[in-house]
Amino acid sequence: MKDCLICKTPIEPFMSFGKMPLGNGFLLPSEFEQEYFYEMLVGFCPVCNMVQLLEQPDRERMFHENYAFFSGTSSFMAKHFALFAQDVIQDYLTGSTDPFVVEMGSNDGIMLQNFAQAGIRHLGVEPSRNVAEVAIARGIRTVTEFFSADLASKIVAENGQADAFLAANVMCHIPYLHSIAEGIKVLLKPNGVLMFEDPYLGDVVEKTSYDQIYDEHTFLFSVTSIGYLFAQYGMEIVDVVPQHTHGGSMRYIISHKGARPVSERVHAQRQKEIAMGLNRPETFDQFRQSCETSRGQLKQLLEGLKAEGKRVVGYGATSKSTTVINYCGITPDLVEFISDTTPIKQGKYSPGAHIPVMGYEKFTENYPEYALLFAWNHKDEIMAKESAFIQSGGRWIVYVPAVGIV
Ligand code: JHZ
Ligand code: SAH
Ligand code: ZN
């Protein structure tokens, strides 16, 4: 039993993935012996409905000066964040003289560059030094720290309150969300908005995309669980906007209670969550069974291809793939190597299973018969540029929403 990180109700896991390494823990052979593992247990809180990890590595193990994920590796995501910034500017900044925007988890500046270019006062809060340095080099104001209630007070003292507090794919990474909510409460102007997006629990359940569960993803959010958390700080969700990014995400727009009208979409999405059973423990027993079925099918497919002597290469050394590879027992004899465009991952080995990670040229210079699409969330972007692979006779292996060859 562990206490729910949001409401302190004691909860039991509905699923164990067993011992897992760090999702972004790409490593060298000299580091194999000391590789870090933790027990990946997932629980559902029947009171606040938050889905969460019951054990998690310390934050410094995950976010540091050698962080492996650079947001700028996807051009589709760069466009997404340009549109996100445009929405913020149009909908929430036009009425303000000298507006101020804070982003938590700003990484290489993929979102804030749009505010910097528009001459809008901004501040990124990004603890992983190597990615933060990319942003700083591009003229984006960034502090290399973890956001917290203490840091929020410092930011206010130095810059005044913010019109908008933004966070993409980071809120769900933070177990100490009470400190974050407290900080945002202090940081936001009376009419300010909090806008954040993260993978949506409804999509994960619907698509059996269990690979969204790994060390960095402490939580899988829903409108219900997020509403519960922020209500404790006198804040409310005023709008929700589903997103196609990262395999199905939700954008939450939150303000101080009563400051803005609440969209009908918020209530409608809560009703959908009830209809999907996201408030019931049985849903997660069912989810576990679906994960087990998916695992069996993927393993069988890869073993069959191996028996036929086919070459299979992984496409995208994603953090998500760490869960799939280790949960399904995918070994270097089933997947020859993983192709990835991120320099810091190349020449290293995948966490746990130690499949080599190679530069993209290794993929193009000798196409395999099959590519296992670990970066399935970037499918449209990838398919659009891989016609030569298909023309060479290559096929894609996918596992979300179902295992198959496409
Ligand atoms: P991608 C990371 O997850 C970690 P990951 C984190 N926890 C999170 O939530 C999201 O990001 C935001 C490569 N690639 O985006 C680049 C190609 O090689 O699915 C990346 O290594 N060729 C913060 O790691 C990986 O794939 C390509 O054409 O699951 C994609 O990682 C493209 C498009 C990507 O996030
Ligand atoms: N927003 C970007 C980056 C997501 S990666 C995108 O959507 O692509 C998550 C980032 O959050 C990492 O760069 C990590 O270093 C950072 N992070 C983790 N904990 C944080 C915290 N407490 N405060 C601020 N950033 C944090
Ligand atoms: Zn709870």
Short mmCIF file of C-alpha atoms and ligand atoms in Angstrom, two decimals:
data_model
loop_
_atom_site.label_atom_id
_atom_site.label_comp_id
_atom_site.label_asym_id
_atom_site.label_seq_id
_atom_site.Cartn_x
_atom_site.Cartn_y
_atom_site.Cartn_z
CA MET A 1 0.00 0.00 0.00
CA LYS A 2 1.16 3.54 -0.78
CA ASP A 3 -0.54 6.86 -0.08
CA CYS A 4 -2.01 8.62 -3.11
CA LEU A 5 0.30 11.49 -4.05
CA ILE A 6 -2.71 13.78 -4.52
CA CYS A 7 -5.21 12.95 -1.76
CA LYS A 8 -3.25 10.57 0.57
CA THR A 9 -5.76 7.69 0.32
CA PRO A 10 -3.87 4.37 0.72
CA ILE A 11 -3.84 2.60 -2.66
CA GLU A 12 -2.78 -0.79 -4.03
CA PRO A 13 -1.13 -1.36 -7.41
CA PHE A 14 -3.38 -2.72 -10.18
CA MET A 15 -0.33 -3.69 -12.19
CA SER A 16 3.39 -4.34 -11.87
CA PHE A 17 5.70 -4.07 -14.86
CA GLY A 18 8.45 -5.66 -12.76
CA LYS A 19 11.92 -4.17 -12.44
CA MET A 20 12.41 -1.31 -14.90
CA PRO A 21 15.42 0.81 -15.81
CA LEU A 22 15.20 4.58 -16.50
CA GLY A 23 13.21 5.37 -19.65
CA ASN A 24 15.92 7.71 -20.87
CA GLY A 25 18.79 5.79 -19.28
CA PHE A 26 20.73 5.09 -22.51
CA LEU A 27 24.12 3.81 -21.43
CA LEU A 28 27.57 2.53 -22.34
CA PRO A 29 28.81 -1.04 -21.75
CA SER A 30 31.05 0.24 -18.94
CA GLU A 31 27.84 1.26 -17.12
CA PHE A 32 25.89 -1.99 -17.59
CA GLU A 33 26.91 -3.48 -14.28
CA GLN A 34 25.71 -0.53 -12.24
CA GLU A 35 22.50 0.05 -14.13
CA TYR A 36 19.71 1.37 -11.91
CA PHE A 37 16.36 -0.44 -11.65
CA TYR A 38 13.20 0.22 -9.66
CA GLU A 39 9.88 -1.60 -9.29
CA MET A 40 7.34 -0.14 -11.73
CA LEU A 41 4.02 -0.42 -9.92
CA VAL A 42 0.93 1.46 -11.11
CA GLY A 43 -2.07 2.34 -8.94
CA PHE A 44 -5.47 3.99 -9.31
CA CYS A 45 -6.89 6.14 -6.53
CA PRO A 46 -10.62 5.51 -6.07
CA VAL A 47 -11.05 8.87 -4.31
CA CYS A 48 -9.37 11.44 -6.59
CA ASN A 49 -9.13 9.06 -9.61
CA MET A 50 -5.45 9.75 -10.22
CA VAL A 51 -3.46 6.97 -11.93
CA GLN A 52 0.11 7.01 -10.63
CA LEU A 53 3.40 5.22 -10.09
CA LEU A 54 3.79 3.94 -6.56
CA GLU A 55 7.59 4.08 -6.64
CA GLN A 56 9.80 6.43 -8.56
CA PRO A 57 13.51 7.20 -8.93
CA ASP A 58 14.76 10.49 -7.44
CA ARG A 59 14.34 13.43 -9.80
CA GLU A 60 18.11 14.03 -10.07
CA ARG A 61 18.51 10.56 -11.55
CA MET A 62 16.13 11.44 -14.37
CA PHE A 63 16.75 15.16 -15.06
CA HIS A 64 20.36 16.29 -15.16
CA GLU A 65 23.15 17.63 -17.34
CA ASN A 66 23.03 14.61 -19.68
CA TYR A 67 19.30 14.47 -20.28
CA ALA A 68 18.63 12.48 -23.46
CA PHE A 69 15.39 14.02 -24.73
CA PHE A 70 15.66 17.12 -26.91
CA SER A 71 12.22 18.47 -27.84
CA GLY A 72 13.44 19.87 -31.14
CA THR A 73 13.93 16.41 -32.72
CA SER A 74 10.38 16.51 -34.09
CA SER A 75 9.49 19.17 -36.63
CA PHE A 76 5.81 18.38 -36.12
CA MET A 77 6.17 19.22 -32.42
CA ALA A 78 7.90 22.50 -33.30
CA LYS A 79 4.84 23.44 -35.37
CA HIS A 80 2.54 22.31 -32.59
CA PHE A 81 4.26 24.60 -30.08
CA ALA A 82 4.22 27.53 -32.52
CA LEU A 83 0.42 27.14 -32.69
CA PHE A 84 0.20 26.70 -28.91
CA ALA A 85 2.13 29.97 -28.41
CA GLN A 86 -0.08 31.71 -30.95
CA ASP A 87 -3.19 30.62 -29.00
CA VAL A 88 -1.69 31.93 -25.77
CA ILE A 89 -0.79 35.28 -27.31
CA GLN A 90 -4.16 35.78 -29.00
CA ASP A 91 -6.41 34.54 -26.23
CA TYR A 92 -4.61 35.59 -23.07
CA LEU A 93 -1.94 38.23 -23.62
CA THR A 94 -3.48 40.89 -25.84
CA GLY A 95 -5.14 42.75 -22.97
CA SER A 96 -1.94 43.02 -20.94
CA THR A 97 0.75 45.68 -21.14
CA ASP A 98 4.19 44.07 -20.91
CA PRO A 99 2.90 40.51 -20.51
CA PHE A 100 5.04 37.88 -18.78
CA VAL A 101 5.02 34.15 -19.58
CA VAL A 102 6.65 31.37 -17.53
CA GLU A 103 7.21 27.88 -18.87
CA MET A 104 8.10 24.88 -16.72
CA GLY A 105 10.10 22.14 -18.47
CA SER A 106 11.04 24.43 -21.35
CA ASN A 107 13.77 22.02 -22.53
CA ASP A 108 15.59 23.37 -25.64
CA GLY A 109 13.16 26.28 -25.97
CA ILE A 110 10.85 24.70 -28.53
CA MET A 111 7.84 26.63 -27.16
CA LEU A 112 9.43 29.76 -25.68
CA GLN A 113 11.31 30.62 -28.89
CA ASN A 114 7.95 31.81 -30.22
CA PHE A 115 7.55 34.27 -27.33
CA ALA A 116 11.19 35.37 -27.58
CA GLN A 117 10.74 36.08 -31.29
CA ALA A 118 7.57 38.09 -30.57
CA GLY A 119 9.51 40.16 -28.01
CA ILE A 120 7.37 38.91 -25.11
CA ARG A 121 8.88 38.79 -21.63
CA HIS A 122 9.41 35.13 -20.73
CA LEU A 123 11.23 32.77 -18.41
CA GLY A 124 11.93 29.08 -18.84
CA VAL A 125 12.43 26.84 -15.81
CA GLU A 126 14.45 23.83 -16.92
CA PRO A 127 16.59 21.71 -14.54
CA SER A 128 18.32 19.58 -17.21
CA ARG A 129 21.36 21.71 -17.92
CA ASN A 130 22.32 20.38 -21.34
CA VAL A 131 18.91 21.02 -22.90
CA ALA A 132 18.55 24.36 -21.06
CA GLU A 133 21.87 25.47 -22.56
CA VAL A 134 20.52 24.98 -26.07
CA ALA A 135 17.66 27.36 -25.20
CA ILE A 136 19.97 29.90 -23.56
CA ALA A 137 22.25 29.88 -26.61
CA ARG A 138 19.20 30.80 -28.68
CA GLY A 139 18.50 33.84 -26.52
CA ILE A 140 15.71 32.29 -24.46
CA ARG A 141 15.77 33.37 -20.82
CA THR A 142 16.06 30.18 -18.75
CA VAL A 143 16.88 29.22 -15.16
CA THR A 144 18.38 25.79 -14.59
CA GLU A 145 16.21 24.75 -11.66
CA PHE A 146 13.31 22.53 -10.68
CA PHE A 147 10.10 24.53 -10.39
CA SER A 148 8.61 24.57 -6.88
CA ALA A 149 6.63 26.88 -4.57
CA ASP A 150 9.90 28.42 -3.33
CA LEU A 151 11.13 29.19 -6.82
CA ALA A 152 7.73 30.70 -7.69
CA SER A 153 8.08 33.28 -4.91
CA LYS A 154 11.56 34.20 -6.17
CA ILE A 155 10.29 34.58 -9.73
CA VAL A 156 7.49 36.90 -8.54
CA ALA A 157 9.93 38.98 -6.48
CA GLU A 158 12.19 39.47 -9.51
CA ASN A 159 9.70 39.69 -12.38
CA GLY A 160 6.24 40.28 -10.97
CA GLN A 161 3.32 37.89 -11.50
CA ALA A 162 2.73 36.02 -14.75
CA ASP A 163 -0.08 36.29 -17.28
CA ALA A 164 0.42 32.71 -18.36
CA PHE A 165 2.11 29.66 -16.87
CA LEU A 166 2.76 26.99 -19.49
CA ALA A 167 3.84 23.37 -19.21
CA ALA A 168 3.92 20.66 -21.87
CA ASN A 169 4.76 17.08 -21.02
CA VAL A 170 6.15 17.94 -17.63
CA MET A 171 3.29 18.39 -15.14
CA CYS A 172 2.68 14.61 -15.20
CA HIS A 173 6.40 14.10 -14.44
CA ILE A 174 6.28 15.69 -11.02
CA PRO A 175 5.35 13.70 -7.89
CA TYR A 176 5.39 16.84 -5.68
CA LEU A 177 2.45 18.43 -7.49
CA HIS A 178 1.21 20.14 -4.33
CA SER A 179 4.30 22.34 -4.30
CA ILE A 180 3.83 23.03 -8.01
CA ALA A 181 0.16 24.02 -7.59
CA GLU A 182 1.03 26.22 -4.61
CA GLY A 183 3.72 27.93 -6.70
CA ILE A 184 1.42 28.50 -9.66
CA LYS A 185 -1.22 29.96 -7.34
CA VAL A 186 1.31 32.56 -6.14
CA LEU A 187 2.79 33.20 -9.55
CA LEU A 188 -0.36 33.85 -11.58
CA LYS A 189 -1.97 37.28 -11.82
CA PRO A 190 -5.63 37.40 -10.69
CA ASN A 191 -6.64 37.01 -14.33
CA GLY A 192 -3.70 34.79 -15.32
CA VAL A 193 -3.99 31.34 -16.86
CA LEU A 194 -2.28 28.02 -16.39
CA MET A 195 -2.17 26.00 -19.62
CA PHE A 196 -0.63 22.58 -19.72
CA GLU A 197 -0.85 19.39 -21.73
CA ASP A 198 0.11 15.81 -21.07
CA PRO A 199 -0.75 12.34 -22.41
CA TYR A 200 -4.41 11.70 -21.60
CA LEU A 201 -5.49 8.73 -19.50
CA GLY A 202 -8.52 8.18 -21.76
CA ASP A 203 -6.27 7.67 -24.80
CA VAL A 204 -3.90 5.37 -22.93
CA VAL A 205 -6.78 3.13 -21.82
CA GLU A 206 -8.55 3.22 -25.18
CA LYS A 207 -5.40 2.43 -27.21
CA THR A 208 -3.63 0.19 -24.67
CA SER A 209 -0.67 2.57 -25.03
CA TYR A 210 0.94 1.25 -21.87
CA ASP A 211 4.30 2.58 -23.07
CA GLN A 212 3.22 5.99 -21.76
CA ILE A 213 4.00 4.50 -18.36
CA TYR A 214 7.66 4.84 -17.33
CA ASP A 215 9.73 6.49 -14.58
CA GLU A 216 9.31 10.09 -15.82
CA HIS A 217 5.53 9.75 -16.11
CA THR A 218 4.50 9.77 -12.46
CA PHE A 219 0.86 10.36 -13.43
CA LEU A 220 -1.68 9.71 -16.15
CA PHE A 221 -4.08 12.64 -15.87
CA SER A 222 -7.79 12.97 -16.50
CA VAL A 223 -10.05 16.02 -16.28
CA THR A 224 -11.48 14.56 -13.09
CA SER A 225 -8.15 14.06 -11.28
CA ILE A 226 -6.75 17.42 -12.41
CA GLY A 227 -9.94 19.21 -11.33
CA TYR A 228 -9.63 17.56 -7.91
CA LEU A 229 -6.01 18.69 -7.45
CA PHE A 230 -6.43 22.33 -8.46
CA ALA A 231 -9.71 22.76 -6.54
CA GLN A 232 -7.58 22.40 -3.39
CA TYR A 233 -5.79 25.62 -4.40
CA GLY A 234 -8.87 27.67 -5.24
CA MET A 235 -8.43 27.10 -8.96
CA GLU A 236 -10.68 25.52 -11.58
CA ILE A 237 -10.48 24.07 -15.06
CA VAL A 238 -12.10 26.55 -17.44
CA ASP A 239 -11.49 24.64 -20.68
CA VAL A 240 -10.08 21.39 -22.01
CA VAL A 241 -8.85 20.80 -25.55
CA PRO A 242 -7.90 17.29 -26.78
CA GLN A 243 -4.63 17.15 -28.74
CA HIS A 244 -3.22 14.64 -31.24
CA THR A 245 0.30 14.97 -29.88
CA HIS A 246 2.09 12.11 -28.09
CA GLY A 247 -0.57 9.62 -29.10
CA GLY A 248 -3.44 11.60 -27.56
CA SER A 249 -3.02 14.37 -25.03
CA MET A 250 -5.26 16.82 -23.19
CA ARG A 251 -4.66 20.54 -22.81
CA TYR A 252 -6.05 21.91 -19.53
CA ILE A 253 -6.75 25.63 -19.15
CA ILE A 254 -7.05 26.61 -15.52
CA SER A 255 -7.62 29.92 -13.74
CA HIS A 256 -8.25 31.21 -10.24
CA LYS A 257 -11.79 30.18 -9.29
CA GLY A 258 -14.41 32.53 -10.66
CA ALA A 259 -11.95 34.55 -12.78
CA ARG A 260 -13.15 33.16 -16.11
CA PRO A 261 -16.24 31.45 -17.49
CA VAL A 262 -16.14 27.64 -17.48
CA SER A 263 -16.62 26.05 -20.89
CA GLU A 264 -19.30 23.41 -21.34
CA ARG A 265 -16.50 21.18 -22.70
CA VAL A 266 -15.18 20.63 -19.17
CA HIS A 267 -18.42 19.07 -17.96
CA ALA A 268 -18.81 17.09 -21.19
CA GLN A 269 -15.32 15.61 -20.88
CA ARG A 270 -15.98 14.60 -17.26
CA GLN A 271 -19.13 12.81 -18.40
CA LYS A 272 -17.10 11.01 -21.07
CA GLU A 273 -14.64 9.89 -18.44
CA ILE A 274 -17.45 8.37 -16.40
CA ALA A 275 -18.81 6.67 -19.52
CA MET A 276 -15.33 5.23 -20.20
CA GLY A 277 -15.09 3.96 -16.62
CA LEU A 278 -12.04 6.08 -15.77
CA ASN A 279 -13.49 6.38 -12.26
CA ARG A 280 -13.72 2.62 -11.68
CA PRO A 281 -11.00 0.16 -10.55
CA GLU A 282 -12.35 -2.60 -12.87
CA THR A 283 -11.31 -0.51 -15.88
CA PHE A 284 -7.69 -0.83 -14.82
CA ASP A 285 -7.91 -4.60 -14.30
CA GLN A 286 -9.19 -4.76 -17.84
CA PHE A 287 -6.36 -2.46 -18.98
CA ARG A 288 -3.79 -4.78 -17.39
CA GLN A 289 -5.26 -7.72 -19.28
CA SER A 290 -5.12 -5.78 -22.54
CA CYS A 291 -1.44 -4.98 -21.88
CA GLU A 292 -0.70 -8.67 -21.31
CA THR A 293 -2.43 -9.60 -24.56
CA SER A 294 -0.55 -6.92 -26.48
CA ARG A 295 2.75 -8.09 -25.01
CA GLY A 296 2.09 -11.71 -26.04
CA GLN A 297 1.21 -10.68 -29.60
CA LEU A 298 4.24 -8.45 -30.11
CA LYS A 299 6.64 -11.05 -28.73
CA GLN A 300 5.10 -13.72 -30.97
CA LEU A 301 5.32 -11.51 -34.04
CA LEU A 302 8.99 -10.70 -33.46
CA GLU A 303 9.90 -14.31 -32.73
CA GLY A 304 8.12 -15.42 -35.89
CA LEU A 305 10.10 -12.93 -37.99
CA LYS A 306 13.33 -14.05 -36.37
CA ALA A 307 12.52 -17.67 -37.19
CA GLU A 308 12.04 -16.60 -40.83
CA GLY A 309 15.46 -14.91 -40.74
CA LYS A 310 14.07 -11.38 -41.26
CA ARG A 311 15.90 -8.26 -40.14
CA VAL A 312 14.00 -6.03 -37.70
CA VAL A 313 15.27 -2.58 -36.68
CA GLY A 314 13.68 -0.25 -34.10
CA TYR A 315 12.72 3.28 -35.23
CA GLY A 316 13.06 5.96 -32.52
CA ALA A 317 14.83 5.25 -29.22
CA THR A 318 11.92 6.73 -27.29
CA SER A 319 11.55 6.65 -23.52
CA LYS A 320 8.32 4.80 -24.19
CA SER A 321 10.26 2.03 -25.93
CA THR A 322 12.06 1.26 -22.67
CA THR A 323 8.76 0.06 -21.22
CA VAL A 324 7.82 -1.96 -24.31
CA ILE A 325 11.24 -3.54 -24.71
CA ASN A 326 11.64 -4.58 -21.09
CA TYR A 327 8.02 -5.53 -20.44
CA CYS A 328 7.81 -7.66 -23.60
CA GLY A 329 11.30 -9.12 -23.22
CA ILE A 330 12.61 -7.78 -26.55
CA THR A 331 16.30 -8.63 -26.84
CA PRO A 332 19.07 -7.70 -29.32
CA ASP A 333 18.49 -10.98 -31.20
CA LEU A 334 14.93 -9.81 -32.04
CA VAL A 335 15.73 -6.16 -32.80
CA GLU A 336 19.15 -5.58 -34.37
CA PHE A 337 19.50 -1.93 -33.39
CA ILE A 338 17.39 1.19 -32.84
CA SER A 339 17.74 4.13 -35.22
CA ASP A 340 17.56 7.59 -33.62
CA THR A 341 18.45 11.12 -34.75
CA THR A 342 19.49 12.33 -31.27
CA PRO A 343 23.32 12.52 -31.05
CA ILE A 344 23.45 11.90 -27.26
CA LYS A 345 21.64 8.55 -27.66
CA GLN A 346 23.77 7.29 -30.56
CA GLY A 347 26.55 4.80 -29.81
CA LYS A 348 24.83 3.95 -26.53
CA TYR A 349 22.63 0.99 -25.63
CA SER A 350 18.96 0.90 -24.72
CA PRO A 351 18.12 0.79 -20.99
CA GLY A 352 17.69 -2.72 -19.60
CA ALA A 353 17.82 -4.83 -22.78
CA HIS A 354 20.97 -3.16 -24.17
CA ILE A 355 19.96 -2.97 -27.82
CA PRO A 356 22.44 -0.73 -29.68
CA VAL A 357 21.24 2.76 -30.64
CA MET A 358 22.61 3.98 -33.98
CA GLY A 359 22.40 7.10 -36.09
CA TYR A 360 19.70 7.39 -38.74
CA GLU A 361 22.24 6.72 -41.57
CA LYS A 362 22.55 3.12 -40.32
CA PHE A 363 18.88 2.70 -41.11
CA THR A 364 18.94 4.30 -44.56
CA GLU A 365 22.17 2.76 -45.83
CA ASN A 366 20.92 -0.79 -45.45
CA TYR A 367 17.14 -0.92 -45.00
CA PRO A 368 15.88 -3.85 -42.92
CA GLU A 369 12.81 -5.87 -43.92
CA TYR A 370 10.87 -4.53 -40.92
CA ALA A 371 11.03 -1.38 -38.82
CA LEU A 372 9.45 -1.51 -35.38
CA LEU A 373 7.90 1.92 -34.89
CA PHE A 374 8.81 2.89 -31.33
CA ALA A 375 8.08 6.57 -32.12
CA TRP A 376 4.49 5.70 -33.10
CA ASN A 377 3.27 9.07 -31.82
CA HIS A 378 5.22 10.71 -34.67
CA LYS A 379 3.78 8.30 -37.24
CA ASP A 380 2.53 10.91 -39.73
CA GLU A 381 5.80 12.84 -39.70
CA ILE A 382 7.83 9.63 -40.07
CA MET A 383 5.67 7.98 -42.75
CA ALA A 384 5.87 11.16 -44.80
CA LYS A 385 9.66 10.95 -44.99
CA GLU A 386 10.17 7.19 -45.23
CA SER A 387 8.75 6.42 -48.67
CA ALA A 388 12.16 5.09 -49.82
CA PHE A 389 12.03 2.48 -47.05
CA ILE A 390 8.61 1.32 -48.25
CA GLN A 391 9.83 1.31 -51.87
CA SER A 392 12.72 -0.93 -50.81
CA GLY A 393 10.08 -3.45 -49.71
CA GLY A 394 10.21 -2.49 -46.03
CA ARG A 395 7.20 -2.79 -43.72
CA TRP A 396 6.29 -1.17 -40.41
CA ILE A 397 5.56 -3.09 -37.24
CA VAL A 398 3.22 -1.23 -34.89
CA TYR A 399 1.70 -2.08 -31.52
CA VAL A 400 -0.60 0.87 -30.74
CA PRO A 401 -3.55 0.64 -30.85
CA ALA A 402 -3.03 -2.99 -31.96
CA VAL A 403 -0.07 -5.21 -32.80
CA GLY A 404 0.35 -5.63 -36.54
CA ILE A 405 2.28 -5.04 -39.74
CA VAL A 406 1.26 -2.03 -41.85
P1 JHZ B 1 9.26 11.00 -28.44
C1 JHZ B 1 10.05 12.01 -24.15
O1 JHZ B 1 9.35 10.82 -24.47
C2 JHZ B 1 10.30 12.03 -22.67
P2 JHZ B 1 9.76 9.95 -25.75
C3 JHZ B 1 9.29 12.79 -21.87
N1 JHZ B 1 9.07 12.10 -20.63
C4 JHZ B 1 7.97 12.97 -22.57
O2 JHZ B 1 6.96 13.01 -21.97
C5 JHZ B 1 8.00 13.26 -24.03
O3 JHZ B 1 9.30 13.12 -24.57
C6 JHZ B 1 7.58 14.68 -24.31
C7 JHZ B 1 13.59 10.13 -32.41
N2 JHZ B 1 13.12 10.45 -33.75
O4 JHZ B 1 8.99 12.36 -28.88
C8 JHZ B 1 13.87 11.34 -31.57
C9 JHZ B 1 13.80 9.93 -34.83
O5 JHZ B 1 14.82 9.23 -34.69
O6 JHZ B 1 8.32 9.96 -28.90
C10 JHZ B 1 13.53 10.88 -30.18
O7 JHZ B 1 14.65 10.22 -29.58
N3 JHZ B 1 13.34 10.23 -36.08
C11 JHZ B 1 9.81 14.16 -21.57
O8 JHZ B 1 11.22 9.74 -25.75
C12 JHZ B 1 12.43 9.84 -30.40
O9 JHZ B 1 12.57 9.42 -31.75
C13 JHZ B 1 12.22 11.00 -36.29
O10 JHZ B 1 11.85 11.22 -37.45
O11 JHZ B 1 8.89 8.76 -25.76
C14 JHZ B 1 11.04 10.44 -30.23
O12 JHZ B 1 10.75 10.58 -28.89
C15 JHZ B 1 11.51 11.50 -35.15
C16 JHZ B 1 10.26 12.31 -35.32
C17 JHZ B 1 11.99 11.18 -33.90
O13 JHZ B 1 9.36 11.02 -26.88
N1 SAH B 2 8.10 20.81 -22.82
C1 SAH B 2 8.95 20.02 -23.66
C2 SAH B 2 9.89 19.13 -22.85
C3 SAH B 2 9.28 17.95 -22.17
S1 SAH B 2 10.53 17.00 -21.41
C4 SAH B 2 8.15 19.19 -24.62
O1 SAH B 2 6.96 19.03 -24.45
O2 SAH B 2 8.76 18.66 -25.56
C5 SAH B 2 10.25 17.32 -19.71
C6 SAH B 2 11.17 18.40 -19.22
O3 SAH B 2 10.77 18.80 -17.92
C7 SAH B 2 12.62 17.91 -19.11
O4 SAH B 2 13.42 18.75 -19.90
C8 SAH B 2 12.91 18.01 -17.61
O5 SAH B 2 14.24 18.39 -17.33
C9 SAH B 2 11.92 19.05 -17.14
N2 SAH B 2 11.50 18.97 -15.71
C10 SAH B 2 11.39 17.90 -14.91
N3 SAH B 2 11.00 18.26 -13.68
C11 SAH B 2 10.86 19.61 -13.68
C12 SAH B 2 10.50 20.59 -12.69
N4 SAH B 2 10.19 20.27 -11.44
N5 SAH B 2 10.48 21.89 -13.07
C13 SAH B 2 10.79 22.26 -14.33
N6 SAH B 2 11.13 21.37 -15.31
C14 SAH B 2 11.18 20.08 -14.99
ZN ZN B 3 -6.11 10.17 -4.52
#
